[in-house]
mmCIF file of C-alpha atoms in Angstrom:
data_model
loop_
_atom_site.group_PDB
_atom_site.id
_atom_site.type_symbol
_atom_site.label_atom_id
_atom_site.label_comp_id
_atom_site.label_asym_id
_atom_site.label_seq_id
_atom_site.Cartn_x
_atom_site.Cartn_y
_atom_site.Cartn_z
ATOM 1 C CA MET A 4 108.837 128.369 126.779
ATOM 2 C CA ALA A 5 105.916 130.806 126.549
ATOM 3 C CA THR A 6 105.053 129.532 123.085
ATOM 4 C CA SER A 7 105.117 125.934 124.320
ATOM 5 C CA LYS A 8 102.740 126.751 127.163
ATOM 6 C CA GLY A 9 100.503 128.688 124.818
ATOM 7 C CA ASN A 10 100.285 125.782 122.439
ATOM 8 C CA GLY A 11 99.505 123.451 125.320
ATOM 9 C CA GLY A 12 96.698 125.767 126.460
ATOM 10 C CA TRP A 13 95.144 125.892 123.026
ATOM 11 C CA ALA A 14 95.469 122.125 122.722
ATOM 12 C CA TYR A 15 93.509 121.653 125.947
ATOM 13 C CA LEU A 16 90.828 124.089 124.816
ATOM 14 C CA GLU A 17 90.322 121.934 121.714
ATOM 15 C CA SER A 18 90.558 118.649 123.611
ATOM 16 C CA ARG A 19 87.681 116.217 124.080
ATOM 17 C CA LYS A 20 87.866 116.611 127.850
ATOM 18 C CA ASN A 21 87.361 120.375 127.717
ATOM 19 C CA LEU A 22 84.645 120.179 125.062
ATOM 20 C CA THR A 23 82.713 117.496 126.958
ATOM 21 C CA GLY A 24 83.184 119.287 130.277
ATOM 22 C CA SER A 25 82.038 122.558 128.739
ATOM 23 C CA SER A 26 78.911 120.891 127.380
ATOM 24 C CA CYS A 27 78.070 119.502 130.811
ATOM 25 C CA GLY A 28 78.859 122.841 132.419
ATOM 26 C CA LEU A 29 76.526 124.546 129.966
ATOM 27 C CA ALA A 30 73.820 122.124 131.046
ATOM 28 C CA GLY A 31 74.476 123.325 134.620
ATOM 29 C CA VAL A 32 73.993 126.925 133.511
ATOM 30 C CA VAL A 33 70.658 125.960 131.943
ATOM 31 C CA LEU A 34 69.643 124.310 135.202
ATOM 32 C CA THR A 35 70.574 127.514 137.020
ATOM 33 C CA PHE A 36 68.306 129.641 134.834
ATOM 34 C CA THR A 37 65.451 127.191 135.345
ATOM 35 C CA GLY A 38 65.880 127.506 139.096
ATOM 36 C CA VAL A 39 66.888 123.887 139.694
ATOM 37 C CA SER A 40 70.389 124.622 141.004
ATOM 38 C CA GLY A 41 69.369 127.277 143.500
ATOM 39 C CA PRO A 42 72.058 129.212 145.343
ATOM 40 C CA TYR A 43 74.583 126.418 144.787
ATOM 41 C CA TRP A 44 74.720 126.913 141.015
ATOM 42 C CA PRO A 45 78.512 127.558 140.905
ATOM 43 C CA VAL A 46 79.118 124.183 142.560
ATOM 44 C CA VAL A 47 76.672 122.481 140.200
ATOM 45 C CA VAL A 48 78.258 124.014 137.089
ATOM 46 C CA ALA A 49 81.796 123.214 138.247
ATOM 47 C CA GLY A 50 80.790 119.696 139.242
ATOM 48 C CA LEU A 51 79.121 119.000 135.901
ATOM 49 C CA TYR A 52 82.152 120.372 134.057
ATOM 50 C CA GLY A 53 84.483 118.134 136.080
ATOM 51 C CA ALA A 54 82.264 115.095 135.565
ATOM 52 C CA GLY A 55 82.149 115.725 131.822
ATOM 53 C CA ALA A 56 85.915 116.083 131.651
ATOM 54 C CA LEU A 57 86.340 112.795 133.523
ATOM 55 C CA ILE A 58 83.992 110.749 131.345
ATOM 56 C CA ALA A 59 85.330 112.132 128.063
ATOM 57 C CA PRO A 60 87.344 109.578 126.046
ATOM 58 C CA PRO A 61 91.095 110.186 126.177
ATOM 59 C CA GLU A 62 92.896 111.815 123.299
ATOM 60 C CA ARG A 63 94.222 109.207 120.848
ATOM 61 C CA THR A 64 97.649 109.567 119.324
ATOM 62 C CA ALA A 65 97.551 108.641 115.652
ATOM 63 C CA PRO A 66 99.620 105.532 114.810
ATOM 64 C CA PRO A 67 102.651 105.968 112.525
ATOM 65 C CA ASP A 68 101.824 106.072 108.832
ATOM 66 C CA PHE A 69 103.813 103.165 107.403
ATOM 67 C CA PRO A 70 103.783 102.525 103.632
ATOM 68 C CA ASP A 71 101.325 99.874 102.487
ATOM 69 C CA PRO A 72 102.638 96.643 100.881
ATOM 70 C CA SER A 73 102.095 97.985 97.353
ATOM 71 C CA ALA A 74 104.270 101.004 98.117
ATOM 72 C CA GLN A 75 106.899 98.684 99.614
ATOM 73 C CA LEU A 76 106.945 96.673 96.382
ATOM 74 C CA ASP A 77 107.474 99.880 94.394
ATOM 75 C CA GLU A 78 110.580 100.536 96.479
ATOM 76 C CA VAL A 79 111.801 96.968 95.993
ATOM 77 C CA ARG A 80 111.306 97.326 92.217
ATOM 78 C CA GLY A 81 113.542 100.377 92.246
ATOM 79 C CA ASP A 82 116.186 98.501 94.231
ATOM 80 C CA PHE A 83 115.864 95.534 91.849
ATOM 81 C CA GLY A 84 116.645 97.834 88.934
ATOM 82 C CA ARG A 85 119.792 99.021 90.692
ATOM 83 C CA LEU A 86 120.711 95.417 91.451
ATOM 84 C CA ARG A 87 120.380 94.481 87.769
ATOM 85 C CA ALA A 88 122.649 97.378 86.807
ATOM 86 C CA TYR A 89 125.228 96.199 89.363
ATOM 87 C CA LEU A 90 125.095 92.591 88.188
ATOM 88 C CA ALA A 91 125.551 93.667 84.563
ATOM 89 C CA GLY A 92 128.999 94.933 85.453
ATOM 90 C CA VAL A 93 130.153 91.773 87.242
ATOM 91 C CA GLU A 94 131.878 88.948 85.384
ATOM 92 C CA LEU A 95 130.630 85.534 86.517
ATOM 93 C CA PRO A 96 131.477 82.005 85.384
ATOM 94 C CA PRO A 97 128.917 80.472 82.974
ATOM 95 C CA ALA A 98 127.295 78.091 85.474
ATOM 96 C CA ALA A 99 126.873 80.779 88.137
ATOM 97 C CA GLY A 100 125.688 83.256 85.528
ATOM 98 C CA GLU A 101 123.012 80.830 84.397
ATOM 99 C CA ARG A 102 121.784 80.236 87.940
ATOM 100 C CA LEU A 103 121.766 83.959 88.600
ATOM 101 C CA GLY A 104 119.751 84.554 85.438
ATOM 102 C CA GLU A 105 117.145 82.003 86.544
ATOM 103 C CA LEU A 106 116.884 83.631 89.968
ATOM 104 C CA THR A 107 116.634 87.213 88.735
ATOM 105 C CA GLY A 108 114.104 86.150 86.102
ATOM 106 C CA LEU A 109 111.873 84.670 88.783
ATOM 107 C CA LEU A 110 112.240 87.743 91.006
ATOM 108 C CA GLU A 111 111.435 89.990 88.065
ATOM 109 C CA ALA A 112 108.268 87.997 87.334
ATOM 110 C CA LEU A 113 107.136 88.318 90.951
ATOM 111 C CA LEU A 114 107.783 92.068 90.969
ATOM 112 C CA GLU A 115 106.194 92.788 87.593
ATOM 113 C CA PRO A 116 103.300 95.231 88.140
ATOM 114 C CA GLY A 117 99.979 93.445 87.784
ATOM 115 C CA TRP A 118 97.860 90.857 89.514
ATOM 116 C CA VAL A 119 100.840 88.658 90.469
ATOM 117 C CA ALA A 120 102.413 91.544 92.369
ATOM 118 C CA GLU A 121 99.032 92.214 94.007
ATOM 119 C CA VAL A 122 98.978 88.638 95.315
ATOM 120 C CA LEU A 123 102.542 89.070 96.573
ATOM 121 C CA ALA A 124 101.699 92.406 98.227
ATOM 122 C CA ALA A 125 98.983 90.642 100.256
ATOM 123 C CA ASP A 126 101.644 88.328 101.752
ATOM 124 C CA PRO A 127 103.924 90.299 104.132
ATOM 125 C CA ASP A 128 106.286 87.346 104.535
ATOM 126 C CA GLY A 129 106.540 87.042 100.777
ATOM 127 C CA VAL A 130 107.320 90.738 100.408
ATOM 128 C CA HIS A 131 110.034 90.341 103.047
ATOM 129 C CA THR A 132 111.511 87.317 101.247
ATOM 130 C CA VAL A 133 111.741 89.140 97.914
ATOM 131 C CA SER A 134 113.036 92.315 99.534
ATOM 132 C CA ARG A 135 115.727 90.411 101.413
ATOM 133 C CA ALA A 136 116.827 88.580 98.266
ATOM 134 C CA VAL A 137 117.086 91.810 96.262
ATOM 135 C CA ARG A 138 118.616 94.035 98.901
ATOM 136 C CA GLN A 139 120.804 91.614 100.817
ATOM 137 C CA ASP A 140 121.184 87.996 99.698
ATOM 138 C CA VAL A 141 121.983 88.356 95.978
ATOM 139 C CA PRO A 142 124.351 91.349 96.217
ATOM 140 C CA GLU A 143 126.104 89.781 99.222
ATOM 141 C CA ALA A 144 126.591 86.468 97.391
ATOM 142 C CA VAL A 145 128.006 88.133 94.282
ATOM 143 C CA ASP A 146 130.212 90.575 96.191
ATOM 144 C CA ALA A 147 131.598 87.783 98.378
ATOM 145 C CA TYR A 148 132.438 85.817 95.215
ATOM 146 C CA VAL A 149 134.250 88.797 93.663
ATOM 147 C CA ARG A 150 136.315 89.315 96.812
ATOM 148 C CA ALA A 151 137.111 85.629 97.252
ATOM 149 C CA ARG A 152 138.083 85.299 93.573
ATOM 150 C CA TRP A 153 140.739 87.980 94.009
ATOM 151 C CA TRP A 154 142.257 86.181 96.998
ATOM 152 C CA THR A 155 142.167 82.851 95.156
ATOM 153 C CA ARG A 156 144.147 84.348 92.306
ATOM 154 C CA MET A 157 146.721 85.526 94.822
ATOM 155 C CA THR A 158 146.881 82.112 96.520
ATOM 156 C CA PRO A 159 146.133 79.363 93.948
ATOM 157 C CA GLY A 160 145.081 75.904 95.076
ATOM 158 C CA GLN A 161 142.163 77.029 97.257
ATOM 159 C CA GLN A 162 138.588 75.851 96.801
ATOM 160 C CA PRO A 163 137.075 77.660 93.797
ATOM 161 C CA PRO A 164 134.811 80.465 95.081
ATOM 162 C CA GLU A 165 132.317 79.870 92.265
ATOM 163 C CA ARG A 166 131.214 76.664 93.984
ATOM 164 C CA HIS A 167 129.971 78.641 96.968
ATOM 165 C CA LEU A 168 128.335 81.183 94.669
ATOM 166 C CA GLU A 169 126.538 78.494 92.672
ATOM 167 C CA ARG A 170 125.299 76.845 95.870
ATOM 168 C CA GLN A 171 124.109 80.151 97.315
ATOM 169 C CA LEU A 172 122.263 81.057 94.128
ATOM 170 C CA ALA A 173 120.685 77.604 94.014
ATOM 171 C CA LEU A 174 119.411 77.991 97.582
ATOM 172 C CA LEU A 175 118.010 81.435 96.819
ATOM 173 C CA HIS A 176 116.305 80.082 93.704
ATOM 174 C CA GLU A 177 114.748 77.283 95.729
ATOM 175 C CA GLU A 178 113.475 79.844 98.242
ATOM 176 C CA ALA A 179 111.941 81.936 95.459
ATOM 177 C CA GLU A 180 110.336 78.817 93.971
ATOM 178 C CA ARG A 181 108.803 77.934 97.340
ATOM 179 C CA LEU A 182 107.377 81.438 97.581
ATOM 180 C CA THR A 183 105.950 81.143 94.076
ATOM 181 C CA ALA A 184 104.348 77.812 94.972
ATOM 182 C CA GLU A 185 102.804 79.331 98.122
ATOM 183 C CA LEU A 186 101.339 82.220 96.136
ATOM 184 C CA ARG A 187 99.981 79.767 93.590
ATOM 185 C CA GLU A 188 98.347 77.794 96.421
ATOM 186 C CA THR A 189 96.787 81.010 97.693
ATOM 187 C CA GLU A 190 95.167 81.571 94.313
ATOM 188 C CA ALA A 191 94.069 77.925 94.126
ATOM 189 C CA ARG A 192 92.385 78.184 97.530
ATOM 190 C CA ARG A 193 90.677 81.363 96.401
ATOM 191 C CA GLN A 194 89.311 79.585 93.341
ATOM 192 C CA GLU A 195 88.144 76.601 95.382
ATOM 193 C CA SER A 196 86.490 78.914 97.900
ATOM 194 C CA HIS A 197 84.554 80.634 95.142
ATOM 195 C CA THR A 198 83.440 77.265 93.780
ATOM 196 C CA ARG A 199 82.132 76.235 97.206
ATOM 197 C CA TYR A 200 80.379 79.592 97.554
ATOM 198 C CA LEU A 201 78.586 79.122 94.230
ATOM 199 C CA GLU A 202 77.662 75.532 95.132
ATOM 200 C CA ASP A 203 76.242 76.612 98.489
ATOM 201 C CA ARG A 204 74.345 79.466 96.915
ATOM 202 C CA SER A 205 72.775 77.198 94.302
ATOM 203 C CA GLY A 206 71.719 74.738 97.006
#
């Protein structure tokens, strides 16, 4: 408890309120030596200190240091590598395997370090879409297929689970294609904006 109070005391000594109040109080001391304050100098010094402490800006708590989008993409790349290792050990029917290959190829292209990833990093929604696909949607779709396939083998005659998997992978591929198109539009608008800038500058 004593340490806590001691730390609090030191914190106040270093605070903006104390520093500003001390500066104003020092001005009161100067006034005292010049004879302006007269016999009421203690009141003047204390009053100036209090006024300085009141007008000082409040202490600001630093906001949390969240990773920037580029750092988030680095984490997603690592997770994507683990996802690829997981998928390599799963046996899928040819049609589903082909769809999965198309999807993972597109995700890999978006995550490849370089200017494409820089464009993606500038789009928080895009980063979320890719992260969700890598960390949740794709592994969930494949794992659900593996589980359902086991039950289908135990109870033949049910709807083939690969149909659901193929549909899920198709939807995820469409989502990734939409994201790619949006990023392409962002670059197109950037190019058009630069053209207009050059036209305006040339008169």
